[in-house]
């Protein structure tokens, strides 16, 4: 089974009316798998963020009323992120808050929706809302695009590994990391 | 000691740029007391919302990463509310999410800031951000103003009772409800 698959574009859309960014991306996996890749911290660390950063999860209770904190690091520099999970509806919706600790007074309200496209495909729509256009535009200008696109390519790879391990024609040798 | 005090206006300001409501109100009590009245569920039930509604707290962990759910009721009708506490900085800041369960897909990001005005006075600024102007305007048109104004009058009364019980010239008979 090939891991190459279709190349998917990540659309990053700046809303003209409200200080919100909308990200739309399709995946060659059913909503259940895309959801698990967002909720299980052992899977999240394998794809969230650009390849050049190491990710360490401090806690990650992805359930309604839970919270999280993780740290991205590169060359001894650490970048912390934390927030709360306002609502988690299996295979459908995650509503959470998000703060980058380098800007401790900043906070975004994020919604992730998964839509079943049939045929083992999913459309993900993620929105991030802040309370000023200046903050929203600084976030977009700050190179978030690269991190998001590279993260979703890594997620494609994780989902493809999982599709392989579902297959009865599984090859030699187990995976080195937890898989789906 | 009189409980009459100064009459304070509640300003409710609809932001022209972003889908946000801003509420500004002063209190004749220091930030520590106004903060406690927002974080201790035994105090919160004594003032939050209009007088005509009973309030029952299901859980209320007002700390960074905590969550809450409470129910307002009147004549057998129940209105549930829930959310998460993204950040709680003592006497200064509470950032939380808020959903009215009658509109389960709606969610607001709320920030409460307390500012010490000196002389035992506090300015409270509360903002509520949603992702559409239509939802923000429906919320304002839906009579939230009465509930907020009446709630803050009840909070004035609670804070005044607490000021009395701080006084060495405390009168006969203990209070019926937990006080500050």
Short mmCIF file of C-alpha atoms in Angstrom, two decimals, chain A:
data_model
loop_
_atom_site.label_atom_id
_atom_site.label_comp_id
_atom_site.label_asym_id
_atom_site.label_seq_id
_atom_site.Cartn_x
_atom_site.Cartn_y
_atom_site.Cartn_z
CA UNK A 1 0.00 0.00 0.00
CA UNK A 2 1.37 3.38 -0.96
CA UNK A 3 1.77 6.20 1.54
CA UNK A 4 2.09 8.77 -1.21
CA UNK A 5 -1.66 9.34 -1.71
CA UNK A 6 -3.22 12.52 -2.98
CA UNK A 7 -1.61 15.82 -2.16
CA UNK A 8 -4.02 17.91 -0.10
CA UNK A 9 -3.96 21.70 0.06
CA UNK A 10 -4.38 23.52 3.37
CA UNK A 11 -6.62 26.56 2.91
CA UNK A 12 -5.96 29.37 5.38
CA UNK A 13 -8.68 32.00 5.17
CA UNK A 14 -8.69 35.34 6.97
CA UNK A 15 -12.31 36.30 7.72
CA UNK A 16 -13.21 39.78 6.44
CA UNK A 17 -15.91 40.49 9.09
CA UNK A 18 -14.58 39.13 12.40
CA UNK A 19 -11.04 38.60 13.82
CA UNK A 20 -10.98 34.93 12.95
CA UNK A 21 -8.79 32.58 10.89
CA UNK A 22 -10.38 29.57 9.20
CA UNK A 23 -8.33 26.54 8.14
CA UNK A 24 -9.81 23.91 5.83
CA UNK A 25 -8.05 20.63 5.01
CA UNK A 26 -9.10 17.19 3.76
CA UNK A 27 -7.65 13.89 4.96
CA UNK A 28 -7.70 10.39 3.45
CA UNK A 29 -8.99 8.84 6.66
CA UNK A 30 -12.39 8.59 8.35
CA UNK A 31 -13.42 11.13 11.05
CA UNK A 32 -12.81 8.56 13.84
CA UNK A 33 -9.09 8.40 12.97
CA UNK A 34 -8.63 12.14 12.47
CA UNK A 35 -10.40 12.71 15.79
CA UNK A 36 -8.18 10.20 17.63
CA UNK A 37 -5.07 11.86 16.20
CA UNK A 38 -6.26 15.08 17.92
CA UNK A 39 -7.31 13.61 21.27
CA UNK A 40 -4.72 10.93 22.12
CA UNK A 41 -1.56 12.71 23.33
CA UNK A 42 0.65 9.81 22.17
CA UNK A 43 -0.57 10.51 18.63
CA UNK A 44 -0.69 14.32 18.91
CA UNK A 45 3.05 14.53 19.65
CA UNK A 46 3.76 12.73 16.38
CA UNK A 47 2.35 15.44 14.12
CA UNK A 48 1.44 18.75 15.83
CA UNK A 49 3.69 21.57 14.61
CA UNK A 50 6.63 21.79 12.19
CA UNK A 51 9.18 18.97 11.85
CA UNK A 52 11.99 21.08 13.29
CA UNK A 53 10.38 21.27 16.76
CA UNK A 54 10.30 18.61 19.45
CA UNK A 55 6.97 18.35 21.27
CA UNK A 56 6.58 17.36 24.93
CA UNK A 57 3.11 17.00 26.47
CA UNK A 58 2.77 18.00 30.13
CA UNK A 59 -0.88 17.06 30.36
CA UNK A 60 -3.55 16.59 27.72
CA UNK A 61 -7.04 15.64 28.94
CA UNK A 62 -9.01 16.06 25.74
CA UNK A 63 -12.54 15.77 27.21
CA UNK A 64 -15.23 18.36 27.99
CA UNK A 65 -13.90 20.29 31.01
CA UNK A 66 -10.33 19.03 30.61
CA UNK A 67 -7.18 21.06 30.01
CA UNK A 68 -3.77 20.75 28.38
CA UNK A 69 -0.23 22.07 28.35
CA UNK A 70 2.57 21.21 25.95
CA UNK A 71 6.00 22.54 25.11
CA UNK A 72 7.64 22.82 21.69
CA UNK A 73 11.43 23.06 21.76
CA UNK A 74 14.32 23.60 19.36
CA UNK A 75 18.01 24.18 20.17
CA UNK A 76 17.27 24.62 23.88
CA UNK A 77 14.54 27.23 23.28
CA UNK A 78 11.15 26.29 24.74
CA UNK A 79 7.69 27.52 23.70
CA UNK A 80 4.81 26.65 26.04
CA UNK A 81 1.12 26.44 25.11
CA UNK A 82 -1.89 25.79 27.31
CA UNK A 83 -5.65 25.90 27.36
CA UNK A 84 -8.93 24.24 28.29
CA UNK A 85 -11.23 21.91 26.41
CA UNK A 86 -14.65 23.56 26.54
CA UNK A 87 -16.39 20.76 24.65
CA UNK A 88 -15.34 17.50 23.03
CA UNK A 89 -17.95 15.63 20.92
CA UNK A 90 -16.48 12.37 19.63
CA UNK A 91 -15.59 12.36 15.92
CA UNK A 92 -17.29 15.72 15.37
CA UNK A 93 -16.22 18.75 17.36
CA UNK A 94 -13.51 20.07 19.70
CA UNK A 95 -13.91 23.55 21.23
CA UNK A 96 -10.88 24.73 23.17
CA UNK A 97 -8.98 27.78 24.35
CA UNK A 98 -5.35 28.40 23.35
CA UNK A 99 -2.62 30.59 24.78
CA UNK A 100 0.98 30.85 23.58
CA UNK A 101 2.86 31.57 26.80
CA UNK A 102 5.19 34.02 25.03
CA UNK A 103 2.10 36.26 24.93
CA UNK A 104 0.45 35.27 28.21
CA UNK A 105 -2.45 37.75 27.95
CA UNK A 106 -3.42 36.54 24.48
CA UNK A 107 -6.08 33.87 24.18
CA UNK A 108 -7.90 32.34 21.22
CA UNK A 109 -11.16 30.42 21.12
CA UNK A 110 -10.72 27.51 18.72
CA UNK A 111 -13.29 25.22 17.11
CA UNK A 112 -12.38 22.09 15.19
CA UNK A 113 -15.13 20.44 13.13
CA UNK A 114 -14.84 17.12 11.31
CA UNK A 115 -17.13 16.29 8.43
CA UNK A 116 -17.48 12.79 7.00
CA UNK A 117 -17.02 12.99 3.21
CA UNK A 118 -17.61 9.25 2.76
CA UNK A 119 -15.16 6.79 1.23
CA UNK A 120 -12.83 7.10 4.24
CA UNK A 121 -12.30 10.82 3.77
CA UNK A 122 -12.75 13.72 6.19
CA UNK A 123 -12.93 17.50 5.88
CA UNK A 124 -11.46 19.35 8.86
CA UNK A 125 -12.47 22.99 9.47
CA UNK A 126 -10.61 24.76 12.27
CA UNK A 127 -11.39 28.30 13.35
CA UNK A 128 -9.42 30.52 15.72
CA UNK A 129 -11.12 33.64 17.12
CA UNK A 130 -9.38 36.48 18.98
CA UNK A 131 -10.62 39.86 20.13
CA UNK A 132 -8.68 42.14 17.77
CA UNK A 133 -7.86 42.23 14.07
CA UNK A 134 -4.31 43.38 14.89
CA UNK A 135 -3.67 40.24 16.98
CA UNK A 136 -5.24 38.00 14.34
CA UNK A 137 -3.15 39.56 11.56
CA UNK A 138 0.06 39.37 13.63
CA UNK A 139 -0.61 35.66 14.20
CA UNK A 140 -1.06 35.04 10.47
CA UNK A 141 1.98 37.17 9.57
CA UNK A 142 4.06 35.34 12.19
CA UNK A 143 4.57 32.27 10.03
CA UNK A 144 1.84 30.07 11.49
CA UNK A 145 1.14 28.92 7.93
CA UNK A 146 4.32 26.85 7.60
CA UNK A 147 3.79 25.14 10.95
CA UNK A 148 0.21 24.26 10.12
CA UNK A 149 0.93 22.97 6.61
CA UNK A 150 3.88 20.89 7.77
CA UNK A 151 1.89 19.60 10.76
CA UNK A 152 -0.92 18.42 8.50
CA UNK A 153 1.58 16.71 6.16
CA UNK A 154 2.88 14.86 9.22
CA UNK A 155 -0.72 13.99 10.13
CA UNK A 156 -1.22 12.59 6.58
CA UNK A 157 1.81 10.36 7.20
CA UNK A 158 0.54 9.20 10.60
CA UNK A 159 -2.89 8.40 9.13
CA UNK A 160 -1.24 6.53 6.22
CA UNK A 161 0.85 4.43 8.67
CA UNK A 162 -2.38 3.59 10.45
CA UNK A 163 -4.07 2.58 7.20
CA UNK A 164 -1.13 0.27 6.48
CA UNK A 165 -1.35 -1.38 9.89
CA UNK A 166 -5.10 -1.96 9.35
CA UNK A 167 -4.26 -3.89 6.21
CA UNK A 168 -4.12 -7.71 6.40
CA UNK A 169 -0.97 -7.56 4.24
CA UNK A 170 1.02 -5.90 7.04
CA UNK A 171 4.76 -6.02 6.54
CA UNK A 172 7.62 -7.06 8.81
CA UNK A 173 8.60 -5.17 11.94
CA UNK A 174 6.34 -3.21 14.27
CA UNK A 175 6.22 0.56 14.30
CA UNK A 176 8.60 2.39 16.60
CA UNK A 177 5.94 4.75 17.93
CA UNK A 178 2.35 4.23 19.10
CA UNK A 179 0.07 4.05 16.08
CA UNK A 180 -3.61 4.48 15.59
#
